CSV table of C-alpha atoms in Angstrom, one decimal:
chain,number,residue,atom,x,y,z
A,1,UNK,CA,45.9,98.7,146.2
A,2,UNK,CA,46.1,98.1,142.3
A,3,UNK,CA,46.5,100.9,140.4
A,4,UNK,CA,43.5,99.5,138.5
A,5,UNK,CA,40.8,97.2,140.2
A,6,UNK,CA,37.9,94.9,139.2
A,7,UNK,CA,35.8,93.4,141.5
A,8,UNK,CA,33.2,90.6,141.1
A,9,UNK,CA,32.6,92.1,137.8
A,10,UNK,CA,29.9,90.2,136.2
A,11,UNK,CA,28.2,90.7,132.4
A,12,UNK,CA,24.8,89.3,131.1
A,13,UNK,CA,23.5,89.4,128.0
A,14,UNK,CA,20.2,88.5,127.7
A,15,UNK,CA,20.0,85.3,130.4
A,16,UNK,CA,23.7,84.4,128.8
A,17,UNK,CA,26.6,85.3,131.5
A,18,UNK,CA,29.5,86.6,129.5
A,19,UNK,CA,31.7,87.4,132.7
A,20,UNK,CA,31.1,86.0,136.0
A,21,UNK,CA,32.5,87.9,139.4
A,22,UNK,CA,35.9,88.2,137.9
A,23,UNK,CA,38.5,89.9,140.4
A,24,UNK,CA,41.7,91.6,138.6
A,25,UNK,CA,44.5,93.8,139.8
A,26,UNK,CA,46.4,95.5,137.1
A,27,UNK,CA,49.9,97.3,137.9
A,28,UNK,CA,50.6,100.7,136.6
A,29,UNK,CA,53.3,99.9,134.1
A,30,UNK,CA,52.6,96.0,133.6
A,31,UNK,CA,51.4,94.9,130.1
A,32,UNK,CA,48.8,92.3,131.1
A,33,UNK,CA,47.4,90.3,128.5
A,34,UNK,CA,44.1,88.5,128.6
A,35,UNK,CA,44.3,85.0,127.2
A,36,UNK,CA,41.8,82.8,125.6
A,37,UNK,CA,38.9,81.1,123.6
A,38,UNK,CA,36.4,83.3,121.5
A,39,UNK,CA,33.4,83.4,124.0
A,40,UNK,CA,35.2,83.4,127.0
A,41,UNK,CA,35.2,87.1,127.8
A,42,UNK,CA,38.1,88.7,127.5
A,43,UNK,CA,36.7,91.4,124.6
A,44,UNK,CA,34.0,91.8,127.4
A,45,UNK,CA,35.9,92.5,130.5
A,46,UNK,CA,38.2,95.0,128.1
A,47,UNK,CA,34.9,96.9,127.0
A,48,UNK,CA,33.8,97.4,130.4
A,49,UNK,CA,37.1,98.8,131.6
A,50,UNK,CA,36.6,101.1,128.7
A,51,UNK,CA,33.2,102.1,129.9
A,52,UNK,CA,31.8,100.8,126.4
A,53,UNK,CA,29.9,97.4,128.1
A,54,UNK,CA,28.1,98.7,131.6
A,55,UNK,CA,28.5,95.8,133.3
A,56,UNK,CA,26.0,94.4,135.3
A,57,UNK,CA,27.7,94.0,138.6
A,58,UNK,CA,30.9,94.8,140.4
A,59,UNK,CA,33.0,97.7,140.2
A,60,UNK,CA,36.0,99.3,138.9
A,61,UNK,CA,38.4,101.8,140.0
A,62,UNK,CA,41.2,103.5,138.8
A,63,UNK,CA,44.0,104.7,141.0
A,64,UNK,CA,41.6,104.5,144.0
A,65,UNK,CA,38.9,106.1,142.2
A,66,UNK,CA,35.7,104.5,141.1
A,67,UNK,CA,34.8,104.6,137.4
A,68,UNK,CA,32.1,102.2,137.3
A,69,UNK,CA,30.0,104.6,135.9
A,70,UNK,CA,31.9,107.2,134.5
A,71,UNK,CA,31.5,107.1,130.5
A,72,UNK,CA,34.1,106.1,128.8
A,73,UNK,CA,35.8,109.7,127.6
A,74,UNK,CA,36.1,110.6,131.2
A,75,UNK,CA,38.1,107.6,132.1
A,76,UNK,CA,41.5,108.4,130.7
A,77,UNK,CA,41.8,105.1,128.5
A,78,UNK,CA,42.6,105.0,125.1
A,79,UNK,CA,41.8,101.8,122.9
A,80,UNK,CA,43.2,100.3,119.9
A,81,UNK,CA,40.1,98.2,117.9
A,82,UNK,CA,40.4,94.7,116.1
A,83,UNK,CA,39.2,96.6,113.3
A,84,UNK,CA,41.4,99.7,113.8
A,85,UNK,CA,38.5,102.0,113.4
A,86,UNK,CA,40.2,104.4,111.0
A,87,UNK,CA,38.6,107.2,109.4
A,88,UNK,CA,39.1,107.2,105.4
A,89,UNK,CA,38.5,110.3,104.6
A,90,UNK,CA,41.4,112.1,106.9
A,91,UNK,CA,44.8,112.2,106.5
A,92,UNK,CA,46.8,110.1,108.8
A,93,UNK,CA,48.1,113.6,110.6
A,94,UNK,CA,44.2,114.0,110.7
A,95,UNK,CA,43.2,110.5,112.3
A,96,UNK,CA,46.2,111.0,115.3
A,97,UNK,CA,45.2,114.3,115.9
A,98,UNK,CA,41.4,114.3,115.9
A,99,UNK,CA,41.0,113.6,119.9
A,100,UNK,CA,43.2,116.4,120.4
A,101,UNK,CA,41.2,118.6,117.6
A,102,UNK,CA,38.0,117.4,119.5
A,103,UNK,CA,39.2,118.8,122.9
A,104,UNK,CA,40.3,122.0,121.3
A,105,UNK,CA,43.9,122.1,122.0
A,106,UNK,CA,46.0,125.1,120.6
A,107,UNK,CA,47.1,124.2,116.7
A,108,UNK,CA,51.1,123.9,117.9
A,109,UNK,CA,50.6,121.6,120.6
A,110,UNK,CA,48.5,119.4,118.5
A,111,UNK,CA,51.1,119.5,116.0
A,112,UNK,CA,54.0,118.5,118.5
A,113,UNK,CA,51.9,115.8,119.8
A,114,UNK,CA,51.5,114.3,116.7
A,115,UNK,CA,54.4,114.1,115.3
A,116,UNK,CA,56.3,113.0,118.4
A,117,UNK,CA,53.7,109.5,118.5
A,118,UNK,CA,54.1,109.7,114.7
A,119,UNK,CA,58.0,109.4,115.5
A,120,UNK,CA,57.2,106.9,118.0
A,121,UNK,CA,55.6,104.1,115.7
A,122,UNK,CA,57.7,105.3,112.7
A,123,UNK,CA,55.5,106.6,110.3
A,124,UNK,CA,55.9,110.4,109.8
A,125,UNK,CA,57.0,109.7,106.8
A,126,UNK,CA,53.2,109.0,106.5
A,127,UNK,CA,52.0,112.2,107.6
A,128,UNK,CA,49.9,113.4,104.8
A,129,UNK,CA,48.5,110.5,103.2
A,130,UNK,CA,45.3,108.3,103.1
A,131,UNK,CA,44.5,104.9,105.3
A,132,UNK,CA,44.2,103.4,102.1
A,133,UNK,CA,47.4,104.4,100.8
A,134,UNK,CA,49.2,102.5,103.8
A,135,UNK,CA,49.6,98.9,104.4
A,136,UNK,CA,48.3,96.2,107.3
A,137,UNK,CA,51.8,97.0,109.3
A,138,UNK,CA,51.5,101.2,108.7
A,139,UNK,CA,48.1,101.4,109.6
A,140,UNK,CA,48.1,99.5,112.7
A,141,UNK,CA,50.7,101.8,113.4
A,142,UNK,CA,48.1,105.0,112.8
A,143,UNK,CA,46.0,103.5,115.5
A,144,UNK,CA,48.7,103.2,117.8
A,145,UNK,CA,49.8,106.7,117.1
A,146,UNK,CA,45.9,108.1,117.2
A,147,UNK,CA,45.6,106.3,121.1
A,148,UNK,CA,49.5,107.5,122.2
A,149,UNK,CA,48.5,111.0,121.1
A,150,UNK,CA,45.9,111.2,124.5
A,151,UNK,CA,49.0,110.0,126.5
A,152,UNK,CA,46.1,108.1,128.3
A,153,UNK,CA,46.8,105.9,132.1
A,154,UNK,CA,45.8,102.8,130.6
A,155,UNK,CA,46.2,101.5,127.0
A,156,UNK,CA,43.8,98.9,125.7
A,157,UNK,CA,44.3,96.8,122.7
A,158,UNK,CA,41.6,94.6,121.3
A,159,UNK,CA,43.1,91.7,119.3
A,160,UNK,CA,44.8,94.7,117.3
A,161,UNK,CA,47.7,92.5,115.0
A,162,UNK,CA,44.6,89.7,114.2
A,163,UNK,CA,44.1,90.9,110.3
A,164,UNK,CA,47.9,91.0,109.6
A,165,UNK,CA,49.7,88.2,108.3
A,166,UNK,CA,52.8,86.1,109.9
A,167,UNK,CA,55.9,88.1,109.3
A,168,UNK,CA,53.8,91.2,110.1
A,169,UNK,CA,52.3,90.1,113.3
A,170,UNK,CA,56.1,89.1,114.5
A,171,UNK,CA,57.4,92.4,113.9
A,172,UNK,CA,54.5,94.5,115.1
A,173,UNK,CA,54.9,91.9,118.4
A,174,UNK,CA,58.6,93.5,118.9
A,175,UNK,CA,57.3,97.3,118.5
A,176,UNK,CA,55.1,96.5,120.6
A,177,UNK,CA,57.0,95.4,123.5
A,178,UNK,CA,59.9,98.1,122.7
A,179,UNK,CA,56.8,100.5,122.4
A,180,UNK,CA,55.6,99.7,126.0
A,181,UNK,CA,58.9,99.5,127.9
A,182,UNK,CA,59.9,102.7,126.5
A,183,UNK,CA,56.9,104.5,127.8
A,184,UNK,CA,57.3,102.3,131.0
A,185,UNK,CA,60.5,104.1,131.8
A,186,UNK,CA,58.5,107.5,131.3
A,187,UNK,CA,59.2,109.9,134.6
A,188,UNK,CA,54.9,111.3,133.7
A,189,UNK,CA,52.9,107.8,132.8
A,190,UNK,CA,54.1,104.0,133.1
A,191,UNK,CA,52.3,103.3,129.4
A,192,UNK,CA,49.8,100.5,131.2
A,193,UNK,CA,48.4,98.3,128.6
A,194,UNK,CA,45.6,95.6,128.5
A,195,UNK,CA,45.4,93.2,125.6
A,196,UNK,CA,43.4,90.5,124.5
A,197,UNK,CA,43.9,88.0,122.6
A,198,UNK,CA,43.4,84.4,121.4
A,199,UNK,CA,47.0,84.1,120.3
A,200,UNK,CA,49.3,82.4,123.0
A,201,UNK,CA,52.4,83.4,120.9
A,202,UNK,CA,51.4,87.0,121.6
A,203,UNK,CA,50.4,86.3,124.7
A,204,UNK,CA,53.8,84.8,126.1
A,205,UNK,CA,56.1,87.3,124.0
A,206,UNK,CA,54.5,90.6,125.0
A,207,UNK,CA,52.5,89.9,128.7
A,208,UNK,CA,54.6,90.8,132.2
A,209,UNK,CA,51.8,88.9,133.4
A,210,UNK,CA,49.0,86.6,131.1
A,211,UNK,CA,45.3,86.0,132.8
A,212,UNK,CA,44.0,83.3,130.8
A,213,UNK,CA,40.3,83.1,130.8
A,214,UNK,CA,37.6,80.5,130.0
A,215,UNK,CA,33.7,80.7,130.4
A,216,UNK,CA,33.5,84.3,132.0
A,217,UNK,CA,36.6,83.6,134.5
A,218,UNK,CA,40.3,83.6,135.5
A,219,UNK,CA,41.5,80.0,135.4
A,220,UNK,CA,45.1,81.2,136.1
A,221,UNK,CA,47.1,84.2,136.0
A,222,UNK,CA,50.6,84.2,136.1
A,223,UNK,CA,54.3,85.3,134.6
A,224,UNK,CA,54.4,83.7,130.9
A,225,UNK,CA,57.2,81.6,132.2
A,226,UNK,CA,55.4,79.9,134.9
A,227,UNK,CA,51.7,79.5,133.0
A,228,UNK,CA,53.9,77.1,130.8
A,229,UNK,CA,56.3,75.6,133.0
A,230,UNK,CA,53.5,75.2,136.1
A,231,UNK,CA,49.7,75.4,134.9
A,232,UNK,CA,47.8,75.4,137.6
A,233,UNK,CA,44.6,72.8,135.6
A,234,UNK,CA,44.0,71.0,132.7
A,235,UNK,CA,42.8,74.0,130.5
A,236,UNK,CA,45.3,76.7,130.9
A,237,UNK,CA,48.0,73.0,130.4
A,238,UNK,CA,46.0,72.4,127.3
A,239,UNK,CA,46.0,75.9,125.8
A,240,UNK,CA,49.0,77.5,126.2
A,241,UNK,CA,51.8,75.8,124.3
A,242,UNK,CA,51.8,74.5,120.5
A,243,UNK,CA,51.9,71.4,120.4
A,244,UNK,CA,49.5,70.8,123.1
A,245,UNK,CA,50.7,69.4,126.2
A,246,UNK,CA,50.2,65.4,125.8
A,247,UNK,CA,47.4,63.7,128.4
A,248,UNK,CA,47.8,60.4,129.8
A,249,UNK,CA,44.6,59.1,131.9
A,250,UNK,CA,46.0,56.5,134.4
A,251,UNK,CA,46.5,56.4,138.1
A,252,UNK,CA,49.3,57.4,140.9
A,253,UNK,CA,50.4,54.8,143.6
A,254,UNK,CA,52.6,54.3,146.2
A,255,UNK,CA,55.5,52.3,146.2
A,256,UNK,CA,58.3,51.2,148.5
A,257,UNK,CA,58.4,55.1,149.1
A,258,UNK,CA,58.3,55.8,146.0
A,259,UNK,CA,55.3,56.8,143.7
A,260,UNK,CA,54.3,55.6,140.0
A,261,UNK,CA,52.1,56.4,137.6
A,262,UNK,CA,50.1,53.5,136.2
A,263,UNK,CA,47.9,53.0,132.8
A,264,UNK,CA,47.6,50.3,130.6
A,265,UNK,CA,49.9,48.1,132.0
A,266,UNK,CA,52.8,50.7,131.6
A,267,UNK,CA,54.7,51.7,134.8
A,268,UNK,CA,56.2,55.2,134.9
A,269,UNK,CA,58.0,56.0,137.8
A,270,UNK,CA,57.7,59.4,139.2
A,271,UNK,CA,59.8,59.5,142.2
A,272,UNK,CA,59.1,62.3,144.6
A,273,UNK,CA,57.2,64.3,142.3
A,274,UNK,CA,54.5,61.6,143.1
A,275,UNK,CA,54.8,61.2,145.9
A,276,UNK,CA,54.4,65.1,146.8
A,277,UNK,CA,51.3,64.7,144.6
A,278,UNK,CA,49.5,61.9,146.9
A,279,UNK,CA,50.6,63.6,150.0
A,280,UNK,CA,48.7,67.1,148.8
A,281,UNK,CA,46.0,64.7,147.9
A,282,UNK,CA,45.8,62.4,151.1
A,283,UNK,CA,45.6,59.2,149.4
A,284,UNK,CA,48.0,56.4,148.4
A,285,UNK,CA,46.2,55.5,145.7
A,286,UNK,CA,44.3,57.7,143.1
A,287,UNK,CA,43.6,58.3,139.5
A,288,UNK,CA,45.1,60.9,138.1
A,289,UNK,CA,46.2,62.2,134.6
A,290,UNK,CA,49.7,62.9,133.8
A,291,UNK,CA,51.0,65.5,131.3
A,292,UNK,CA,53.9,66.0,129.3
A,293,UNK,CA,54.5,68.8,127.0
A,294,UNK,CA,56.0,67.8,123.3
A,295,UNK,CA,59.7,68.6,123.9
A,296,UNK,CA,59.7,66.6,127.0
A,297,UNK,CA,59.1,63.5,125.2
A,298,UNK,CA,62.8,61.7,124.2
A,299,UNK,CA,63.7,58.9,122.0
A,300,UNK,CA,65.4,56.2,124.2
A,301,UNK,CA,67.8,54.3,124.0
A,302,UNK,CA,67.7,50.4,123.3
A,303,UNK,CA,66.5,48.6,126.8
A,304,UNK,CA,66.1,51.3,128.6
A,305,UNK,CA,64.3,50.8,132.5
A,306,UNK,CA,61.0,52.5,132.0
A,307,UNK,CA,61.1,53.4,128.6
A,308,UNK,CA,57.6,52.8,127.0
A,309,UNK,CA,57.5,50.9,123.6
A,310,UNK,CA,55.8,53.1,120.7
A,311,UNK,CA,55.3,53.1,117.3
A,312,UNK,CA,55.6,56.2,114.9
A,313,UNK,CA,53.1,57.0,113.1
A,314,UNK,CA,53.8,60.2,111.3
A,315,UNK,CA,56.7,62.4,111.0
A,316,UNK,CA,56.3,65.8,110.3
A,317,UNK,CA,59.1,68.0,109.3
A,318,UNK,CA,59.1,71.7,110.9
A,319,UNK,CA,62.5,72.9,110.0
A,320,UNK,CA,63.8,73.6,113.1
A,321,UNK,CA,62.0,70.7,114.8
A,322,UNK,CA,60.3,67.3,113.5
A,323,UNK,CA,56.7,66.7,115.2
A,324,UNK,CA,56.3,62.7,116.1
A,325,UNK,CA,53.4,61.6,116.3
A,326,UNK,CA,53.6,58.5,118.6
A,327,UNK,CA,50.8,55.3,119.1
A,328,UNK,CA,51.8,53.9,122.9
A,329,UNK,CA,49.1,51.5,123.5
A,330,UNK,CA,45.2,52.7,122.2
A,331,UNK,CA,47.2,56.6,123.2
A,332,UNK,CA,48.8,58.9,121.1
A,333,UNK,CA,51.5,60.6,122.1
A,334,UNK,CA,52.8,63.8,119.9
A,335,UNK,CA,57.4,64.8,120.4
A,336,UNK,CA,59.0,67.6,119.3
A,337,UNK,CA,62.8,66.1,117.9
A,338,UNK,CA,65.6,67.1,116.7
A,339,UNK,CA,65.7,66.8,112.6
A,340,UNK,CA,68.8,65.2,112.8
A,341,UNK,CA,67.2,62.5,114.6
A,342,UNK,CA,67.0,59.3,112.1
A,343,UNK,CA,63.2,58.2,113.0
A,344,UNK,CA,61.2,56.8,110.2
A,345,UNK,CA,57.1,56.4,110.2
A,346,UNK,CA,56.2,53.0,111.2
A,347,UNK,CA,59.2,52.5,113.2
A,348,UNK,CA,59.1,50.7,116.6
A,349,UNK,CA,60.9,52.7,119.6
A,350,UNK,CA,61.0,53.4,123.0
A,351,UNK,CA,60.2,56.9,124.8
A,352,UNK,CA,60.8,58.0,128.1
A,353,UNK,CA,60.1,61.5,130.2
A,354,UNK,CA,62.0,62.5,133.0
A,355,UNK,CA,59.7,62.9,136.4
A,356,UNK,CA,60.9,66.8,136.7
A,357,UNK,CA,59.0,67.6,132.9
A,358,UNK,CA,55.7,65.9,134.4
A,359,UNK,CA,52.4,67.2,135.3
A,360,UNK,CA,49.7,65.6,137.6
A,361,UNK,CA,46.2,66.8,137.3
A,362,UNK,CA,42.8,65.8,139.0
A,363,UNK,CA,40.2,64.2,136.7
A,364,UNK,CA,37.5,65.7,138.8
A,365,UNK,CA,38.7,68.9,140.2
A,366,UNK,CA,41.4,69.3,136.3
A,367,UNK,CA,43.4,71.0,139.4
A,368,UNK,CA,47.2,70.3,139.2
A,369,UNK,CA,47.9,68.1,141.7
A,370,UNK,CA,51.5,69.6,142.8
A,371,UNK,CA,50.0,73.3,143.6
């Protein structure tokens, strides 16, 4: 049993189905993230766990227990706003301690309490002043202080890092993740947390687990390492990773036991990878799309058996990378290259893909066909 459950948890608004009979298990101690598009209802499915959305069907428990309709200050959660949700007129000691102040606990305890999270996050330096004496980074912080203070059984974190720029983002990501596994080793509480975002960089860095979500559902959920490496259809391929995974429409066939892929007079053989793909599908012919992310497109050389005959279009210098934007046939194909590489726009080369850095999806069902 999970330590927290949903089950066919649904949400209208108004005729307009928000969430639709989603089912989610979440560990005590994971940090599971949910992934995806605005509208397709991860701030939703985070409210009702909070209790602050009643949804409309479905139920949810917590350590065996159902909350469904428990309000949300009897639910042990603690949440962290987009908006942060401070009050201005307190002190920051004022805005960490005001849940305990609310529940009347004794003037020593609450002062332990809050300068132990204070110590946590780094800012009791910051004790006495104002919100808007404090900067993106320090008042994120204060939030994260103000929900640790309740030393709640789940932590939930609405697109919190969203209103802070780059460099800030990248080091809050690292507190973050030190944040959770330090209170994951605790002997009392495993420091759960539940965070959405839209951000796949966030999403990879800081989930044990990512659900990525589209129209109200779960398309995949999975370890970061395989929703990139093995997405299971064509949206959670297309989302997660920047650049976006190339698509190829064509079609896979059999031959001499073997297995190609086939489009526009361009013959890319796939070996047993597409051959495994047929077999799951039952045919020994079918159309098919094949994917291939960025960095698994490569320069070849001169001649080489397979290679496909491209033209650059654009190069587009990242630093550590250059981004290639490719014309092969009426498709464009984008690579991720080495800077060192010599390739000029307008140039005329051949690329190639090893079968092991392919995908093979459906165009009807967008299902991956190798599972």
């Amino acid at each position: 049993m999970g330590f927290l459950k949903l089950e066919k948890i649904t949400k209208r608004f108004s005729g307009s189905l928000a969430v639709d009979h989603l089912d989610l298990e979440v560990e005590e101690g994971e940090f599971l993230v949910l992934l995806g598009p605005s509208g397709c209802g991860k701030t939703t499915t985070l409210r009702m766990i909070a209790g602050l959305e009643v949804q409309t069907e479905g139920k949810i428990t917590l350590e065996g227990k159902d909350i469904s309709d428990s309000p949300p200050e009897r639910r042990d959660m603690a949440m962290v706003f987009q908006n942060l949700a401070l009050y201005p007129h307190m002190t920051v000691f004022d805005n960490i301690a005001f849940y305990l102040q609310n529940i009347r606990t004794p003037k020593e305890t609450i002062e332990q309490k809050v300068r132990q999270a204070a110590r946590q996050v780094g800012i009791e330096e910051f004790l006495t002043r104002y919100p808007n004496q404090l900067s993106g980074g320090q008042r994120q912080r204060v939030a994260l202080a103000r929900a640790l203070v309740r030393c709640p059984k789940v932590f939930l974190l609405d697109e919190p890092l969203s209103s802070l720029d780059a460099k800030l983002r990248a080091g809050m990501r690292s507190e973050l993740k030190l944040l959770h596994r330090n209170l994951s080793q605790s002997k009392e509480r495993k420091g759960t947390f539940i965070y959405v975002t839209h951000d796949q960089v966030e999403a990879l860095t800081l989930g044990t687990r990512v659900a990525v979500m589209n129209k109200g559902n779960i398309v995949q959920l999975s370890t970061p390492r395989d929703l990139y490496n093995k997405p299971r259809n064509l949206f959670a391929s297309t989302f997660v990773g920047s650049p976006s995974m190339n698509l190829i429409e064509g079609s896979l066939e059999r031959e001499n036991g073997s297995a190609a892929f086939i489009f526009q007079g361009n013959r890319i053989a796939l070996g047993e990878i597409g051959v495994a793909a047929l077999k799951r599908a039952n045919r020994a012919q079918m159309p098919a799309i094949l994917g291939v992310r960025p960095e698994s497109v490569k320069i070849a050389s001169p001649g080489m058996t397979g290679a496909l005959a491209a033209q650059v279009v654009t190069v587009e210098p990242l630093g550590q990378n250059n981004l290639i934007n490719l014309q092969v046939g009426d498709r464009m194909l984008i690579a991720l290259v080495s800077p060192d590489l010599a390739i000029h726009e307008g140039e005329n080369v051949n690329v190639c893909f090893q079968p092991q850095a392919t995908h093979l999806f459906d165009p009807q069902t967008e299902e991956n066909l190798l599972g």
